[in-house]
XYZ file of C-alpha atoms in Angstrom:
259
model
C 0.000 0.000 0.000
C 1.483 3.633 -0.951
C 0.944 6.381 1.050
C 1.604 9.977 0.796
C 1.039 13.679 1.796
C 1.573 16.362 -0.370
C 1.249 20.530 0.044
C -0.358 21.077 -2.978
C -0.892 24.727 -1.977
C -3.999 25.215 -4.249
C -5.105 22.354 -5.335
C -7.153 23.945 -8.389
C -3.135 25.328 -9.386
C -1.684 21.652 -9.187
C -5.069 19.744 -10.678
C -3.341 18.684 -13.408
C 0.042 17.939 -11.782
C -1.704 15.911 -9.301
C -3.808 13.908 -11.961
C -1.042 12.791 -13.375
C 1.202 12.412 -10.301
C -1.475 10.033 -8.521
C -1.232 7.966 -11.987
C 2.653 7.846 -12.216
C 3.227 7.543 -8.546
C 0.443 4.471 -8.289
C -0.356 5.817 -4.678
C -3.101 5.061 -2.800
C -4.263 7.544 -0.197
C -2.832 10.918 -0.762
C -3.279 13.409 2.344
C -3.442 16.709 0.706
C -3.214 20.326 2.925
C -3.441 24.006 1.623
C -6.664 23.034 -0.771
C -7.170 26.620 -0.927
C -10.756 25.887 -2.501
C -14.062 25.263 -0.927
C -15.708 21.485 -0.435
C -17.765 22.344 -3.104
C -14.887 23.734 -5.432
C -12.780 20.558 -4.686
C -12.222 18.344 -8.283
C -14.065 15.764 -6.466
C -15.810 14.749 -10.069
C -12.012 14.677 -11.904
C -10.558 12.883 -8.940
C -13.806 9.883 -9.472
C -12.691 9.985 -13.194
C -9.274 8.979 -11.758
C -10.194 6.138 -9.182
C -10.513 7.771 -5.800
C -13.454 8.834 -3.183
C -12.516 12.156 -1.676
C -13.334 13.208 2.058
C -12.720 17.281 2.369
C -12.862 19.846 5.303
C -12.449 23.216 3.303
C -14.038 26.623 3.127
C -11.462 28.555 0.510
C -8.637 30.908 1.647
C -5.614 29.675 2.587
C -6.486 26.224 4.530
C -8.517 23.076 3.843
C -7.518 19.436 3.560
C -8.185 16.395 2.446
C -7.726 12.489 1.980
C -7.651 11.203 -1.790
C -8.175 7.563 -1.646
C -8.867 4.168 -3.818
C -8.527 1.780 -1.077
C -12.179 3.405 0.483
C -12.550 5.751 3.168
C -15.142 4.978 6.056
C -15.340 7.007 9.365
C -14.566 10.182 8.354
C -14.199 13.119 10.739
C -13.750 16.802 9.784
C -11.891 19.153 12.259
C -10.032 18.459 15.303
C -12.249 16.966 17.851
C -11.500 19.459 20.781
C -9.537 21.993 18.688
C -9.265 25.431 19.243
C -10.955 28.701 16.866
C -8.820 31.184 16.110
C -10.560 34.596 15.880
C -13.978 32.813 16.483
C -13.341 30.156 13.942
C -12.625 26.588 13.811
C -10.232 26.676 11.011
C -10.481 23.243 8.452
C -7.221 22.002 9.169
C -7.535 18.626 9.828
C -9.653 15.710 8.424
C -9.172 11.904 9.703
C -10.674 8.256 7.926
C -9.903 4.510 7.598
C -8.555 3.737 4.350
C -8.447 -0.097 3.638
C -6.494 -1.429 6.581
C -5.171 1.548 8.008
C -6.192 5.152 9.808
C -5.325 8.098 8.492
C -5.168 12.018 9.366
C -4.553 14.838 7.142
C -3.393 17.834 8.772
C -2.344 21.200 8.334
C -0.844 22.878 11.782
C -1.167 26.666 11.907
C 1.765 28.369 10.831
C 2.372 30.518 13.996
C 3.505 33.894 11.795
C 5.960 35.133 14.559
C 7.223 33.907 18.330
C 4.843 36.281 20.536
C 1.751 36.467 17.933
C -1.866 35.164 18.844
C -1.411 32.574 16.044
C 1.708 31.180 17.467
C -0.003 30.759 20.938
C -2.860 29.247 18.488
C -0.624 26.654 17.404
C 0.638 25.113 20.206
C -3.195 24.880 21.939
C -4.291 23.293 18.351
C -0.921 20.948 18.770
C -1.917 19.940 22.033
C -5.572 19.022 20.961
C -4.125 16.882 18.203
C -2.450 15.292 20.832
C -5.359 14.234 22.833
C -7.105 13.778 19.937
C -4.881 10.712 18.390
C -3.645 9.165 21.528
C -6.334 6.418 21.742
C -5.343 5.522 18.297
C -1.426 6.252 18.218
C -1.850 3.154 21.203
C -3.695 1.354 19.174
C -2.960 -1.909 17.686
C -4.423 -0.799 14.029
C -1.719 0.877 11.477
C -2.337 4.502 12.448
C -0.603 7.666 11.414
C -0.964 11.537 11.052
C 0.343 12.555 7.799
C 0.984 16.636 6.824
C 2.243 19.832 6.650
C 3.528 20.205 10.468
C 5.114 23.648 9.595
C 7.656 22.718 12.301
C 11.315 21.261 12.018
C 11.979 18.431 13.951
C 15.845 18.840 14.533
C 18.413 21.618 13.725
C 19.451 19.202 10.578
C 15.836 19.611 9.160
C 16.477 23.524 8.176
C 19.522 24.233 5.886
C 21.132 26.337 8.150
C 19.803 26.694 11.282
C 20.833 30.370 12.264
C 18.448 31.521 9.607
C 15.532 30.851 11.249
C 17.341 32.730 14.580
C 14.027 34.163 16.517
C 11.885 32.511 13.922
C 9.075 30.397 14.143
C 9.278 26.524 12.885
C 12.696 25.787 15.115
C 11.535 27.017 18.338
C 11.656 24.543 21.181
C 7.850 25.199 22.541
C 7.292 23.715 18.854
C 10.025 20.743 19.122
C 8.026 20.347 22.573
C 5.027 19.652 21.242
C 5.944 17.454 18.541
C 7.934 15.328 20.948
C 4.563 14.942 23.071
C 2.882 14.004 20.265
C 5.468 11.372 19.804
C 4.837 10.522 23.594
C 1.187 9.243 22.921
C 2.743 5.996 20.793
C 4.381 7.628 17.467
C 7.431 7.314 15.662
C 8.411 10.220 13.067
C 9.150 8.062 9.547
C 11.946 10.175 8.132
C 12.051 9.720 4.192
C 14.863 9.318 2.377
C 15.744 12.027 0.306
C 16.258 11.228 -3.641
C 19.086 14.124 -3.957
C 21.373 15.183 -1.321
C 21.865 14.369 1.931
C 18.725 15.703 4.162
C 15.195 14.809 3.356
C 13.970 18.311 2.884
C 10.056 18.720 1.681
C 10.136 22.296 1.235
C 11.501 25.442 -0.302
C 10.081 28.436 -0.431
C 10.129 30.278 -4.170
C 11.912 33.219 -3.369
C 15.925 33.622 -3.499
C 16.306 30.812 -5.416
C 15.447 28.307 -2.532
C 15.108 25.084 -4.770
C 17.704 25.583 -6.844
C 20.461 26.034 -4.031
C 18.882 23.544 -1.642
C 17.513 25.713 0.758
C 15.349 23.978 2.699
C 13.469 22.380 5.453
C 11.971 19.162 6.215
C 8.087 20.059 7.885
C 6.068 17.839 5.749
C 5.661 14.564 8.620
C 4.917 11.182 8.754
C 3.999 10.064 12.280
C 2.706 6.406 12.339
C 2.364 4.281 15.691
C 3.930 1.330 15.942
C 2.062 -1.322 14.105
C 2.520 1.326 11.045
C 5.794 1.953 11.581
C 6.662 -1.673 11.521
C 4.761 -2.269 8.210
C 6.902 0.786 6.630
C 9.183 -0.874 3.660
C 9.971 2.306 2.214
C 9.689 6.178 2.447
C 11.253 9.190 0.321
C 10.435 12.329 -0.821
C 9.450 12.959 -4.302
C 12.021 15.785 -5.044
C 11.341 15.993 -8.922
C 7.268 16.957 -8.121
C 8.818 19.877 -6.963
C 10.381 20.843 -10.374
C 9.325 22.803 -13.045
C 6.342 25.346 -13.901
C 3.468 25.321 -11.989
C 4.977 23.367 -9.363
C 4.056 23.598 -5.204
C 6.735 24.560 -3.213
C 6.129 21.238 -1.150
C 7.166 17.859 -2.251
C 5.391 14.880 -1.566
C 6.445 12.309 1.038
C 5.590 9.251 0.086
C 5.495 5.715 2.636
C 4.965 2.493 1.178
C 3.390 0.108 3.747
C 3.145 -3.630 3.698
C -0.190 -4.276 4.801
């Protein structure tokens, strides 16, 4: 079974990339954040054409997510059960189902904007609801994982140079905190391997040239429990999706599962 997640960021901007990524890459469950579209925008109808049942949380702007599957997708739940609003709304950043023989979660963590903002305090309460959220499943003895854009390094050795991001969010350790007590509840981080250079970065932002000189950062996650991490065979990112015109400025990450 292949797995992946993938920042589209606008999924109407990358429909066609996608369509023809999904085909090349044989996957089968992609978690998708930054949908940028509506649930009624989404290319549910082009993605049926293509094999898969959809299950969206969206409302346009900036957010939304999703879980692209042809394996089925049965008990879905939209939102964080438990999570916080910011400015009075429950933002659609998370959406959760059982694909075939394993649970999945899409999510999309708030970004933070700046150490000392309302949105980085925003993050770490919507960190620690995903925490309580997933820890009957992460002990679980089902394969179970949350899949996404984390919009936090793990490790100093997930940026490109770590005194770049001096006083920035992403690298702060109230973030390393929280994903480390997210590992506490029964996950494992699957790090990818990378299919160019040495570090498995999963992102690079467009400006200054960031792709091109390998200026990156590695926030796109894979945390399974341990019944999924056992079943993992192989896991990389998909550096050349992140090539050419028209292309995200995330790469997939992509786990293949024997299950």
């Amino acid at each position: 079974m292949r797995i992946a997640t993938w920042n589209v960021n606008s999924i109407t901007a990358r429909l066609p990339r996608l369509l023809a990524w999904l085909q090349s890459s044989g996957t089968d469950v992609l978690c998708v954040q930054e949908a940028k579209t509506t649930e009624e925008q989404f290319p549910t109808q082009e993605l049926r054409a293509a094999g898969y049942e959809c299950a969206v949380h969206a409302t346009g702007r900036w957010n939304g997510v999703a879980l692209i599957s042809r394996v089925g997708l049965a008990d879905i739940v939209r939102g964080l059960p438990g999570g916080p609003e910011y400015d009075g709304v429950a933002e659609p950043r998370s959406v959760s189902a059982t694909c075939g023989p394993v649970r999945l979660w899409s999510v999309y963590v708030p970004n933070g904007r700046e150490v000392g903002h309302d949105h980085y305090a925003y993050k770490l309460r919507w960190l620690e609801a995903l925490k309580e959220a997933v820890a009957g499943d992460a002990g679980g003895e089902r394969p179970f994982a949350v899949l996404g854009d984390y919009n936090i390094a793990p490790a100093d050795e997930d940026v490109w140079d770590r005194s770049a991001f001096e006083g920035a969010t992403h690298v702060t350790e109230p973030e390393r905190a929280a994903l480390a007590a997210l590992r506490g509840t029964g996950l494992s981080d699957v790090v990818p391997r990378p299919l160019k250079y040495d570090r498995p970065f999963t992102y690079w932002d467009y400006r200054q040239l960031g792709f091109p000189k390998n200026r990156g950062m590695r926030i796109d996650l894979v945390y399974g429990n341990a019944p999924f991490a056992s079943a993992v065979k192989d896991a990389y990112v998909d550096r050349e999706e992140r090539k050419g015109k028209g292309a995200s400025d995330h790469a997939p990450v992509v786990v293949d599962l024997d299950v």
